[in-house]
Structures are given as structure tokens and as C-alpha cells.
mmCIF file of C-alpha atoms in Angstrom:
data_model
loop_
_atom_site.group_PDB
_atom_site.id
_atom_site.type_symbol
_atom_site.label_atom_id
_atom_site.label_comp_id
_atom_site.label_asym_id
_atom_site.label_seq_id
_atom_site.Cartn_x
_atom_site.Cartn_y
_atom_site.Cartn_z
ATOM 1 C CA MET A 1 42.995 -241.230 14.141
ATOM 2 C CA MET A 2 40.104 -243.477 13.162
ATOM 3 C CA LEU A 3 40.241 -245.286 16.493
ATOM 4 C CA ALA A 4 40.369 -241.996 18.400
ATOM 5 C CA SER A 5 37.381 -240.671 16.462
ATOM 6 C CA LEU A 6 35.467 -243.893 17.047
ATOM 7 C CA PHE A 7 36.285 -243.700 20.771
ATOM 8 C CA ARG A 8 34.960 -240.134 20.970
ATOM 9 C CA ILE A 9 31.768 -241.147 19.163
ATOM 10 C CA LEU A 10 31.266 -244.079 21.529
ATOM 11 C CA THR A 11 31.829 -241.758 24.487
ATOM 12 C CA ILE A 12 29.105 -239.407 23.237
ATOM 13 C CA ILE A 13 26.758 -242.353 22.633
ATOM 14 C CA ARG A 14 27.405 -243.615 26.180
ATOM 15 C CA LYS A 15 26.758 -240.155 27.619
ATOM 16 C CA GLU A 16 23.488 -239.742 25.716
ATOM 17 C CA LEU A 17 22.254 -243.176 26.786
ATOM 18 C CA LEU A 18 23.090 -242.403 30.415
ATOM 19 C CA VAL A 19 21.238 -239.068 30.213
ATOM 20 C CA MET A 20 18.278 -240.763 28.559
ATOM 21 C CA LEU A 21 18.030 -243.719 30.938
ATOM 22 C CA LYS A 22 19.222 -242.369 34.299
ATOM 23 C CA ASP A 23 15.785 -240.902 35.061
ATOM 24 C CA PRO A 24 13.168 -243.550 36.036
ATOM 25 C CA LYS A 25 10.498 -241.604 34.114
ATOM 26 C CA SER A 26 12.631 -241.657 30.974
ATOM 27 C CA ARG A 27 13.233 -245.395 31.307
ATOM 28 C CA ALA A 28 9.508 -245.983 31.717
ATOM 29 C CA SER A 29 8.720 -243.793 28.690
ATOM 30 C CA VAL A 30 10.995 -245.929 26.524
ATOM 31 C CA LEU A 31 9.391 -249.262 27.444
ATOM 32 C CA LEU A 32 5.798 -248.708 28.548
ATOM 33 C CA PRO A 33 4.303 -246.604 25.698
ATOM 34 C CA PRO A 34 5.123 -249.111 22.917
ATOM 35 C CA ILE A 35 3.612 -251.946 24.960
ATOM 36 C CA LEU A 36 0.448 -250.008 25.831
ATOM 37 C CA GLN A 37 -0.003 -248.630 22.325
ATOM 38 C CA CYS A 38 0.472 -252.060 20.775
ATOM 39 C CA LEU A 39 -2.186 -253.546 23.077
ATOM 40 C CA ILE A 40 -4.606 -250.692 22.436
ATOM 41 C CA PHE A 41 -4.030 -250.824 18.674
ATOM 42 C CA GLY A 42 -4.587 -254.571 18.689
ATOM 43 C CA TYR A 43 -7.907 -254.412 20.520
ATOM 44 C CA ALA A 44 -9.337 -250.963 19.801
ATOM 45 C CA ALA A 45 -8.350 -250.184 16.204
ATOM 46 C CA SER A 46 -10.520 -252.803 14.562
ATOM 47 C CA TYR A 47 -12.580 -252.282 11.428
ATOM 48 C CA ASP A 48 -14.353 -255.616 11.884
ATOM 49 C CA LEU A 49 -17.946 -255.415 13.077
ATOM 50 C CA ASN A 50 -18.658 -258.164 15.566
ATOM 51 C CA THR A 51 -22.186 -256.910 16.207
ATOM 52 C CA VAL A 52 -24.498 -254.707 14.140
ATOM 53 C CA PRO A 53 -27.409 -253.364 16.199
ATOM 54 C CA TYR A 54 -30.344 -252.752 13.897
ATOM 55 C CA ALA A 55 -34.038 -251.877 13.906
ATOM 56 C CA LEU A 56 -36.505 -253.947 11.894
ATOM 57 C CA VAL A 57 -39.480 -252.448 10.062
ATOM 58 C CA ASP A 58 -41.441 -255.469 8.793
ATOM 59 C CA GLN A 59 -44.516 -254.290 6.912
ATOM 60 C CA ASP A 60 -45.252 -257.701 5.390
ATOM 61 C CA HIS A 61 -45.351 -260.037 8.416
ATOM 62 C CA SER A 62 -45.192 -263.095 6.170
ATOM 63 C CA ALA A 63 -43.384 -266.395 6.530
ATOM 64 C CA THR A 64 -40.848 -265.280 3.925
ATOM 65 C CA SER A 65 -40.070 -261.979 5.671
ATOM 66 C CA ARG A 66 -39.612 -263.870 8.940
ATOM 67 C CA ALA A 67 -37.272 -266.284 7.187
ATOM 68 C CA LEU A 68 -35.194 -263.382 5.879
ATOM 69 C CA VAL A 69 -34.975 -261.868 9.362
ATOM 70 C CA ALA A 70 -33.948 -265.265 10.754
ATOM 71 C CA LYS A 71 -31.207 -265.405 8.106
ATOM 72 C CA LEU A 72 -29.921 -261.989 9.183
ATOM 73 C CA GLU A 73 -29.932 -262.732 12.891
ATOM 74 C CA GLY A 74 -28.668 -266.270 12.394
ATOM 75 C CA SER A 75 -25.395 -264.843 11.118
ATOM 76 C CA GLY A 76 -24.516 -263.882 14.693
ATOM 77 C CA VAL A 77 -23.657 -260.334 13.626
ATOM 78 C CA PHE A 78 -27.033 -258.594 13.451
ATOM 79 C CA GLN A 79 -28.744 -257.901 16.778
ATOM 80 C CA ARG A 80 -32.278 -256.558 16.682
ATOM 81 C CA GLN A 81 -32.901 -253.648 19.032
ATOM 82 C CA ALA A 82 -36.510 -252.911 18.067
ATOM 83 C CA THR A 83 -39.313 -254.154 15.812
ATOM 84 C CA LEU A 84 -41.394 -251.300 14.423
ATOM 85 C CA THR A 85 -44.046 -250.660 11.802
ATOM 86 C CA GLN A 86 -42.732 -247.446 10.204
ATOM 87 C CA THR A 87 -39.335 -246.102 9.234
ATOM 88 C CA ALA A 88 -40.071 -242.806 10.989
ATOM 89 C CA GLN A 89 -40.300 -244.658 14.313
ATOM 90 C CA ALA A 90 -36.835 -246.141 13.784
ATOM 91 C CA ALA A 91 -35.302 -242.770 12.889
ATOM 92 C CA ALA A 92 -34.977 -241.802 16.555
ATOM 93 C CA LEU A 93 -32.967 -244.950 17.239
ATOM 94 C CA LEU A 94 -30.589 -244.093 14.406
ATOM 95 C CA ASP A 95 -30.267 -240.468 15.549
ATOM 96 C CA THR A 96 -29.228 -241.509 19.065
ATOM 97 C CA LYS A 97 -26.822 -244.193 17.772
ATOM 98 C CA GLN A 98 -28.773 -247.044 19.343
ATOM 99 C CA VAL A 99 -28.739 -248.774 15.964
ATOM 100 C CA VAL A 100 -26.390 -248.750 12.971
ATOM 101 C CA LEU A 101 -28.928 -249.919 10.385
ATOM 102 C CA ILE A 102 -32.652 -249.896 9.735
ATOM 103 C CA VAL A 103 -33.880 -252.840 7.654
ATOM 104 C CA VAL A 104 -37.237 -252.113 5.984
ATOM 105 C CA ILE A 105 -39.214 -255.004 4.445
ATOM 106 C CA GLY A 106 -42.056 -253.582 2.362
ATOM 107 C CA GLN A 107 -45.645 -254.685 2.015
ATOM 108 C CA ASP A 108 -46.441 -257.583 -0.319
ATOM 109 C CA PHE A 109 -42.838 -258.791 0.041
ATOM 110 C CA GLU A 110 -43.771 -262.479 -0.201
ATOM 111 C CA ARG A 111 -46.420 -262.008 -2.899
ATOM 112 C CA LYS A 112 -44.026 -260.151 -5.176
ATOM 113 C CA LEU A 113 -41.379 -262.827 -4.734
ATOM 114 C CA GLU A 114 -43.823 -265.499 -5.807
ATOM 115 C CA SER A 115 -44.764 -263.491 -8.890
ATOM 116 C CA ASP A 116 -42.450 -262.146 -11.541
ATOM 117 C CA ALA A 117 -41.892 -258.839 -9.709
ATOM 118 C CA SER A 118 -38.869 -257.793 -7.692
ATOM 119 C CA SER A 119 -39.356 -257.398 -3.983
ATOM 120 C CA ILE A 120 -37.491 -254.485 -2.387
ATOM 121 C CA VAL A 121 -35.667 -254.519 0.950
ATOM 122 C CA GLN A 122 -34.420 -251.113 2.040
ATOM 123 C CA VAL A 123 -31.305 -250.783 4.223
ATOM 124 C CA VAL A 124 -30.833 -247.374 5.888
ATOM 125 C CA ALA A 125 -27.417 -246.738 7.454
ATOM 126 C CA ASP A 126 -25.950 -244.136 9.788
ATOM 127 C CA GLY A 127 -23.523 -242.209 7.564
ATOM 128 C CA ARG A 128 -21.875 -240.288 10.398
ATOM 129 C CA ASN A 129 -19.306 -243.088 10.563
ATOM 130 C CA SER A 130 -18.723 -244.042 6.943
ATOM 131 C CA ASN A 131 -16.433 -247.008 7.700
ATOM 132 C CA THR A 132 -18.899 -248.684 10.042
ATOM 133 C CA SER A 133 -21.867 -248.010 7.765
ATOM 134 C CA GLY A 134 -20.075 -249.347 4.712
ATOM 135 C CA VAL A 135 -19.096 -252.578 6.452
ATOM 136 C CA ALA A 136 -22.598 -253.044 7.928
ATOM 137 C CA GLN A 137 -24.247 -252.459 4.560
ATOM 138 C CA GLY A 138 -21.861 -254.956 2.996
ATOM 139 C CA TYR A 139 -22.839 -257.607 5.562
ATOM 140 C CA ALA A 140 -26.548 -256.962 4.968
ATOM 141 C CA ASN A 141 -26.219 -257.029 1.177
ATOM 142 C CA THR A 142 -24.326 -260.330 1.280
ATOM 143 C CA ILE A 143 -26.834 -262.057 3.563
ATOM 144 C CA ILE A 144 -29.881 -260.769 1.660
ATOM 145 C CA GLY A 145 -28.234 -261.719 -1.642
ATOM 146 C CA ASP A 146 -27.628 -265.270 -0.399
ATOM 147 C CA PHE A 147 -31.243 -265.491 0.763
ATOM 148 C CA SER A 148 -32.438 -264.347 -2.665
ATOM 149 C CA SER A 149 -30.246 -266.915 -4.453
ATOM 150 C CA ASN A 150 -31.519 -269.720 -2.230
ATOM 151 C CA TRP A 151 -35.097 -268.614 -2.843
ATOM 152 C CA LEU A 152 -34.612 -268.749 -6.598
ATOM 153 C CA ALA A 153 -32.979 -272.171 -6.390
ATOM 154 C CA GLN A 154 -35.544 -273.769 -4.066
ATOM 155 C CA ARG A 155 -38.793 -272.198 -5.275
ATOM 156 C CA ARG A 156 -37.851 -271.805 -8.943
ATOM 157 C CA SER A 157 -39.671 -268.509 -8.773
ATOM 158 C CA PRO A 158 -38.837 -265.692 -11.190
ATOM 159 C CA GLY A 159 -39.019 -263.136 -8.389
ATOM 160 C CA ALA A 160 -35.869 -261.761 -6.743
ATOM 161 C CA ILE A 161 -34.962 -259.472 -3.870
ATOM 162 C CA GLN A 162 -33.638 -256.042 -4.757
ATOM 163 C CA VAL A 163 -31.690 -254.254 -2.021
ATOM 164 C CA THR A 164 -31.774 -250.462 -1.941
ATOM 165 C CA THR A 165 -29.368 -248.703 0.410
ATOM 166 C CA ARG A 166 -29.421 -245.210 1.869
ATOM 167 C CA ALA A 167 -27.025 -243.444 4.215
ATOM 168 C CA TRP A 168 -28.423 -240.687 6.372
ATOM 169 C CA PHE A 169 -26.281 -237.608 7.157
ATOM 170 C CA ASN A 170 -23.685 -238.694 4.546
ATOM 171 C CA PRO A 171 -25.496 -239.867 1.393
ATOM 172 C CA GLN A 172 -22.391 -240.957 -0.543
ATOM 173 C CA LEU A 173 -20.606 -242.422 2.511
ATOM 174 C CA GLU A 174 -17.630 -240.172 1.783
ATOM 175 C CA THR A 175 -14.866 -240.588 4.347
ATOM 176 C CA ARG A 176 -14.033 -236.877 4.399
ATOM 177 C CA TRP A 177 -17.587 -236.101 5.560
ATOM 178 C CA THR A 178 -16.886 -238.208 8.637
ATOM 179 C CA MET A 179 -13.235 -237.272 9.072
ATOM 180 C CA ALA A 180 -13.275 -233.480 8.632
ATOM 181 C CA PRO A 181 -15.741 -232.721 11.492
ATOM 182 C CA SER A 182 -13.874 -235.196 13.720
ATOM 183 C CA LEU A 183 -10.576 -233.420 13.090
ATOM 184 C CA ILE A 184 -12.022 -230.240 14.595
ATOM 185 C CA GLY A 185 -11.657 -231.868 18.008
ATOM 186 C CA THR A 186 -8.712 -234.181 17.297
ATOM 187 C CA ILE A 187 -6.191 -231.661 15.965
ATOM 188 C CA THR A 188 -7.307 -229.035 18.465
ATOM 189 C CA MET A 189 -6.727 -231.422 21.369
ATOM 190 C CA MET A 190 -3.257 -232.360 20.133
ATOM 191 C CA MET A 191 -2.058 -228.764 20.012
ATOM 192 C CA THR A 192 -3.913 -227.561 23.098
ATOM 193 C CA MET A 193 -2.646 -230.333 25.358
ATOM 194 C CA LEU A 194 0.887 -229.928 24.050
ATOM 195 C CA LEU A 195 0.938 -226.154 24.555
ATOM 196 C CA THR A 196 -0.557 -226.396 28.034
ATOM 197 C CA ALA A 197 1.665 -229.269 29.183
ATOM 198 C CA MET A 198 4.821 -227.488 28.046
ATOM 199 C CA SER A 199 3.913 -224.115 29.560
ATOM 200 C CA VAL A 200 4.955 -224.810 33.168
ATOM 201 C CA ALA A 201 7.761 -227.148 32.073
ATOM 202 C CA ARG A 202 9.192 -224.323 29.944
ATOM 203 C CA GLU A 203 9.168 -222.032 32.997
ATOM 204 C CA ARG A 204 11.205 -224.573 34.958
ATOM 205 C CA GLU A 205 13.632 -225.207 32.125
ATOM 206 C CA GLU A 206 14.257 -221.531 31.381
ATOM 207 C CA GLY A 207 14.659 -220.651 35.057
ATOM 208 C CA THR A 208 11.660 -218.319 35.191
ATOM 209 C CA PHE A 209 9.670 -220.663 37.425
ATOM 210 C CA ASP A 210 11.338 -219.185 40.510
ATOM 211 C CA GLN A 211 10.151 -215.739 39.474
ATOM 212 C CA LEU A 212 6.563 -216.999 39.663
ATOM 213 C CA LEU A 213 7.186 -217.986 43.273
ATOM 214 C CA VAL A 214 7.961 -214.407 44.298
ATOM 215 C CA ALA A 215 5.468 -212.703 41.963
ATOM 216 C CA PRO A 216 2.232 -211.371 43.532
ATOM 217 C CA PHE A 217 0.115 -214.101 41.932
ATOM 218 C CA THR A 218 -1.806 -216.902 43.583
ATOM 219 C CA PRO A 219 -1.491 -220.458 42.162
ATOM 220 C CA THR A 220 -5.081 -220.211 40.910
ATOM 221 C CA GLU A 221 -4.304 -216.989 39.044
ATOM 222 C CA ILE A 222 -1.249 -218.568 37.449
ATOM 223 C CA MET A 223 -3.300 -221.599 36.397
ATOM 224 C CA ILE A 224 -6.006 -219.430 34.822
ATOM 225 C CA GLY A 225 -3.390 -217.270 33.132
ATOM 226 C CA LYS A 226 -1.836 -220.345 31.514
ATOM 227 C CA ALA A 227 -5.161 -221.978 30.613
ATOM 228 C CA VAL A 228 -6.848 -219.037 28.842
ATOM 229 C CA PRO A 229 -4.224 -218.535 26.082
ATOM 230 C CA SER A 230 -4.356 -222.242 25.248
ATOM 231 C CA MET A 231 -8.147 -222.067 25.018
ATOM 232 C CA ILE A 232 -7.930 -219.061 22.681
ATOM 233 C CA VAL A 233 -5.452 -220.921 20.470
ATOM 234 C CA GLY A 234 -7.730 -223.971 20.496
ATOM 235 C CA ILE A 235 -10.790 -221.960 19.438
ATOM 236 C CA VAL A 236 -8.821 -220.338 16.603
ATOM 237 C CA GLN A 237 -7.521 -223.704 15.380
ATOM 238 C CA ALA A 238 -10.988 -225.247 15.540
ATOM 239 C CA SER A 239 -12.375 -222.310 13.542
ATOM 240 C CA VAL A 240 -9.704 -222.730 10.864
ATOM 241 C CA ILE A 241 -10.481 -226.453 10.492
ATOM 242 C CA LEU A 242 -14.200 -225.649 10.378
ATOM 243 C CA LEU A 243 -13.616 -223.154 7.564
ATOM 244 C CA VAL A 244 -11.585 -225.722 5.613
ATOM 245 C CA ALA A 245 -14.402 -228.262 5.959
ATOM 246 C CA LEU A 246 -17.014 -225.709 4.896
ATOM 247 C CA PHE A 247 -15.312 -223.939 2.002
ATOM 248 C CA TRP A 248 -12.594 -226.283 0.766
ATOM 249 C CA PHE A 249 -14.260 -229.681 1.119
ATOM 250 C CA ARG A 250 -17.737 -228.094 0.814
ATOM 251 C CA ILE A 251 -19.288 -230.316 3.460
ATOM 252 C CA PRO A 252 -22.693 -228.803 4.318
ATOM 253 C CA PHE A 253 -23.122 -227.682 7.923
ATOM 254 C CA ALA A 254 -26.486 -228.816 9.267
ATOM 255 C CA GLY A 255 -26.402 -227.592 12.860
ATOM 256 C CA SER A 256 -25.978 -224.506 15.012
ATOM 257 C CA PHE A 257 -22.632 -222.738 15.362
ATOM 258 C CA ALA A 258 -23.577 -221.731 18.901
ATOM 259 C CA THR A 259 -24.092 -225.375 19.894
ATOM 260 C CA LEU A 260 -20.846 -226.394 18.210
ATOM 261 C CA TYR A 261 -18.756 -223.707 19.920
ATOM 262 C CA LEU A 262 -20.356 -224.374 23.292
ATOM 263 C CA GLY A 263 -19.331 -228.021 22.979
ATOM 264 C CA LEU A 264 -15.833 -227.005 21.842
ATOM 265 C CA ALA A 265 -15.404 -224.644 24.802
ATOM 266 C CA LEU A 266 -16.317 -227.398 27.261
ATOM 267 C CA PHE A 267 -14.042 -229.831 25.431
ATOM 268 C CA LEU A 268 -11.099 -227.419 25.533
ATOM 269 C CA ALA A 269 -11.613 -226.897 29.269
ATOM 270 C CA ALA A 270 -11.366 -230.664 29.798
ATOM 271 C CA ALA A 271 -8.347 -230.982 27.470
ATOM 272 C CA ILE A 272 -6.543 -228.088 29.170
ATOM 273 C CA GLY A 273 -7.219 -229.735 32.537
ATOM 274 C CA PHE A 274 -5.377 -232.834 31.306
ATOM 275 C CA GLY A 275 -2.580 -230.667 29.891
ATOM 276 C CA LEU A 276 -2.082 -228.796 33.161
ATOM 277 C CA PHE A 277 -2.079 -232.103 35.018
ATOM 278 C CA LEU A 278 0.718 -233.414 32.783
ATOM 279 C CA SER A 279 2.543 -230.104 33.123
ATOM 280 C CA SER A 280 2.537 -230.443 36.908
ATOM 281 C CA LEU A 281 4.123 -233.899 36.567
ATOM 282 C CA ALA A 282 6.865 -232.993 34.091
ATOM 283 C CA GLY A 283 10.197 -231.589 35.181
ATOM 284 C CA ASN A 284 11.222 -230.262 31.786
ATOM 285 C CA MET A 285 9.890 -229.731 28.260
ATOM 286 C CA GLN A 286 11.128 -233.088 27.024
ATOM 287 C CA GLN A 287 9.230 -234.951 29.742
ATOM 288 C CA ALA A 288 6.134 -232.859 29.072
ATOM 289 C CA MET A 289 6.256 -233.704 25.371
ATOM 290 C CA VAL A 290 6.742 -237.419 26.043
ATOM 291 C CA LEU A 291 3.862 -237.478 28.533
ATOM 292 C CA CYS A 292 1.619 -235.739 25.998
ATOM 293 C CA PHE A 293 2.285 -238.304 23.317
ATOM 294 C CA ILE A 294 1.802 -241.149 25.815
ATOM 295 C CA PHE A 295 -1.713 -239.868 26.539
ATOM 296 C CA LEU A 296 -2.640 -238.573 23.087
ATOM 297 C CA MET A 297 -2.297 -241.875 21.251
ATOM 298 C CA PRO A 298 -4.704 -243.792 23.564
ATOM 299 C CA PHE A 299 -7.092 -240.828 23.510
ATOM 300 C CA MET A 300 -7.202 -240.940 19.710
ATOM 301 C CA LEU A 301 -7.557 -244.717 19.523
ATOM 302 C CA LEU A 302 -10.317 -244.790 22.146
ATOM 303 C CA SER A 303 -12.271 -241.839 20.748
ATOM 304 C CA GLY A 304 -14.217 -243.519 17.952
ATOM 305 C CA LEU A 305 -12.308 -241.506 15.334
ATOM 306 C CA MET A 306 -11.364 -244.521 13.215
ATOM 307 C CA SER A 307 -13.360 -247.416 14.639
ATOM 308 C CA PRO A 308 -16.542 -247.423 16.777
ATOM 309 C CA THR A 309 -16.117 -247.627 20.547
ATOM 310 C CA ASP A 310 -19.033 -250.073 20.759
ATOM 311 C CA ASN A 311 -16.930 -252.595 18.862
ATOM 312 C CA MET A 312 -14.110 -252.494 21.433
ATOM 313 C CA PRO A 313 -13.656 -254.939 24.328
ATOM 314 C CA GLU A 314 -15.790 -254.042 27.319
ATOM 315 C CA VAL A 315 -12.843 -253.029 29.509
ATOM 316 C CA LEU A 316 -11.720 -250.506 26.883
ATOM 317 C CA GLN A 317 -15.255 -249.156 26.596
ATOM 318 C CA TYR A 318 -15.080 -248.269 30.290
ATOM 319 C CA ALA A 319 -11.770 -246.489 29.636
ATOM 320 C CA THR A 320 -13.417 -244.277 27.003
ATOM 321 C CA VAL A 321 -15.636 -242.711 29.682
ATOM 322 C CA ILE A 322 -12.785 -240.414 30.816
ATOM 323 C CA ASN A 323 -11.680 -239.572 27.269
ATOM 324 C CA PRO A 324 -12.706 -235.972 26.379
ATOM 325 C CA LEU A 325 -11.948 -236.558 22.688
ATOM 326 C CA LYS A 326 -14.685 -239.204 22.505
ATOM 327 C CA TYR A 327 -17.313 -236.635 23.485
ATOM 328 C CA ALA A 328 -15.812 -233.940 21.265
ATOM 329 C CA ILE A 329 -16.006 -236.175 18.190
ATOM 330 C CA SER A 330 -19.580 -237.112 19.039
ATOM 331 C CA ILE A 331 -20.522 -233.426 19.378
ATOM 332 C CA THR A 332 -18.799 -232.250 16.184
ATOM 333 C CA ARG A 333 -20.136 -235.112 14.054
ATOM 334 C CA ARG A 334 -23.700 -234.873 15.297
ATOM 335 C CA VAL A 335 -23.934 -231.079 15.234
ATOM 336 C CA TYR A 336 -22.145 -230.734 11.893
ATOM 337 C CA LEU A 337 -23.754 -233.597 9.946
ATOM 338 C CA GLU A 338 -27.016 -234.236 11.771
ATOM 339 C CA GLY A 339 -27.918 -230.792 13.074
ATOM 340 C CA ALA A 340 -28.303 -231.966 16.677
ATOM 341 C CA HIS A 341 -29.537 -229.414 19.218
ATOM 342 C CA VAL A 342 -28.104 -228.563 22.644
ATOM 343 C CA SER A 343 -30.657 -230.766 24.416
ATOM 344 C CA GLU A 344 -29.593 -233.767 22.339
ATOM 345 C CA MET A 345 -25.916 -233.154 23.087
ATOM 346 C CA MET A 346 -26.420 -232.560 26.807
ATOM 347 C CA PRO A 347 -25.091 -235.995 27.938
ATOM 348 C CA ASP A 348 -21.800 -235.423 26.081
ATOM 349 C CA MET A 349 -21.510 -231.853 27.331
ATOM 350 C CA LEU A 350 -22.159 -232.850 30.945
ATOM 351 C CA ALA A 351 -19.481 -235.533 30.654
ATOM 352 C CA LEU A 352 -16.980 -232.871 29.522
ATOM 353 C CA VAL A 353 -18.005 -230.641 32.434
ATOM 354 C CA ALA A 354 -17.390 -233.551 34.824
ATOM 355 C CA ILE A 355 -13.941 -234.248 33.344
ATOM 356 C CA ALA A 356 -12.948 -230.564 33.600
ATOM 357 C CA ALA A 357 -14.348 -230.380 37.153
ATOM 358 C CA VAL A 358 -11.966 -233.185 38.167
ATOM 359 C CA THR A 359 -8.809 -232.384 36.190
ATOM 360 C CA MET A 360 -8.735 -228.640 36.875
ATOM 361 C CA PRO A 361 -8.819 -228.844 40.709
ATOM 362 C CA VAL A 362 -6.381 -231.770 40.739
ATOM 363 C CA SER A 363 -3.994 -229.820 38.506
ATOM 364 C CA ALA A 364 -4.321 -226.742 40.738
ATOM 365 C CA TRP A 365 -3.610 -228.832 43.839
ATOM 366 C CA MET A 366 -0.515 -230.420 42.276
ATOM 367 C CA PHE A 367 0.640 -227.042 41.023
ATOM 368 C CA ARG A 368 0.327 -225.518 44.502
ATOM 369 C CA ARG A 369 2.250 -228.478 45.922
ATOM 370 C CA ARG A 370 5.099 -227.850 43.473
ATOM 371 C CA LEU A 371 5.143 -224.188 44.461
ATOM 372 C CA ASN A 372 5.487 -225.003 48.164
#
């Protein structure tokens, strides 16, 4: 009896393996995703900062301030993008993400060091990405602290350097302030792509796909009819996450709801375009689900959700150009935390329009081909 039972179990195992591996797409989905995800994780998901672009505001222009700047840039991590005279001038660079930090050296920096007073160096960080800002501030504090210790040892001066840090848009560098607005796009994309990709596959699997062939609908009408419900679901989900961020986590909203929802609508159009494209490739719901997860993981890793895209290898930075989630996270973070206006978000919004303008027609063409 035991042998017979074992034989039956082995027969079922053999049958399931044959079903799973007989399709070339299924075989590829078993081997390729782990390899690709491992490579992307290894290169893209890095919390190390190889370069920290910063703006310098040197109001002292002394030999000591120049020595401190040389110490910063000699580390090989800090790269100066601009040298300015006022913090207000550097604010625009921080707003547009051209720099991560602003280092402000005050007047009489050298004179105070040579006296018994403390000389203050201010480090202003971009708090919209709390992980990056925290690491960059840590680098700056360490280098400035070493410079101060060496000054005390060499000059035997009672003066010391005091570092004051500030984080704009997220004063306490709380992770939830960065994460909650980002999840508005991330979770919405996961569900929207999955629903859209499985819509046509479900029709094929349940046998109702043939009824669409004889129904008085054009392929374009069918595509629109399947895209609109997913967009409605996406808007509702985004609104729920927004309410949680506002009233549960009590993260203050600094921008315009109209700008935020305009960006979300364009993002959902691009995400639905990808979902319909995957749906046209899949033969059944299982394939549609597998294809979704194959695409979703790289999209999340290459979006800047956890680690900055500027810190990724150059070839992966090019890959982020076609990632709609990258632009969605940029829009939600900047509008929510910074209060960015439509004109400031126009490059991200136009990128989403371009992605939707490509994926939607391609999906419609493939859908029409499957109907013929």
C-alpha cells in the first residue's frame, strides 16, 4: 500500500512538472526572473553613496575654509556642483535634485577657530529621500569632525567646528515621510497592472474571449472598456493610501491635490498600457500573473523607491527612463512634501505621456492581431 501510494504521488509530481515545464514561456519564467532580479538587486539596491553632489556656500573665503572644502572633495565622495554666496541661491539646486546637500561655511569661520569661539558649518540635506540624506549627512559630519580634530591637534587652538544639520521637506528624516507618498504610486501600480494584465487572459481562460470576437465592438472599444475600470480602481486605491498618509501618519501635505491627481492619472495610463501589453502576450491567467511579477520587481528596484537612481550603474540609469513608477514616485514625493507646481513636474508628466503614447497603441495592435 505504501509503495502504491508513493507511486501515485510520484505520478502526480511528474504530471505537474510536465505541465509546468512543457511551455517554453513557463520554462523561461522559472530560470530567467531569478537571474535578472539577482543582478538588478546586486547593482541597483545599494544604500552606499558613491557620489554626493553638493553646493558650496563659502561666506568666509579664507585659507581654512578652502582647506575644509579640499578635505570634503578629497574624500572622492563629494562632488561640487556650484559655488554660491547665499543659501537661497542653492535652494533651487536642492529643489530640482541637482544636489543632495548644501554646505554653508559662515563668515569669520577662520577667525572664530583661532579664537576660543566655535565656528559653525551648516549642512542642509534633501529630506525627500531620508535614507540618502542620512547617509550623506553622516559622511559630511565624519569628514568635518576629522578636520576639526586635526585642527585642534596641529594648531593647539581652543576653537572647534560645530556642525548643524537641517533636512528640508522632512525635518526629522523620518522614513515614513518618504515612504508613504511613494507608496501611493507603488501599490497602485502593482494592483493596476495585475488587474489589467489578467483581464484579457481571464476572458481566454473562461472561454468568453470568443464572444468578444462576435460582439459588435471594435478592438479599440474593447481596449478602452478594459482600461477604464482599472484606472478607476487605481484612483480609488491611491486616494485610500493618501488618506492613510494624511490622517493616520499625519504627514502634512504641502502641494496641490489637482497637480497630484493629474500626475496619478498620467501614471495610471502608462501603467495600464504596460498591463494591456502583458495581457496581449499571456495565454492564461497564470502566465499573466507571472509576467506581471517579472516586470514589477525591476520596476520597483529601478524606481528610486529604496535607493537613488543616480547611484546606480549608468546602464541601469538608462533603463529607468522607460519606468513609469520612477516618474510617479518623483511626482508624489515632490508634490506631497515639497509642494511642487505643475510647471515643475512637467518633465515627469511628459515622460509618462510618452510612455502611454507608446504602450497603448502597441497593446491595441497586438490585441487586434490576436483577434484576427
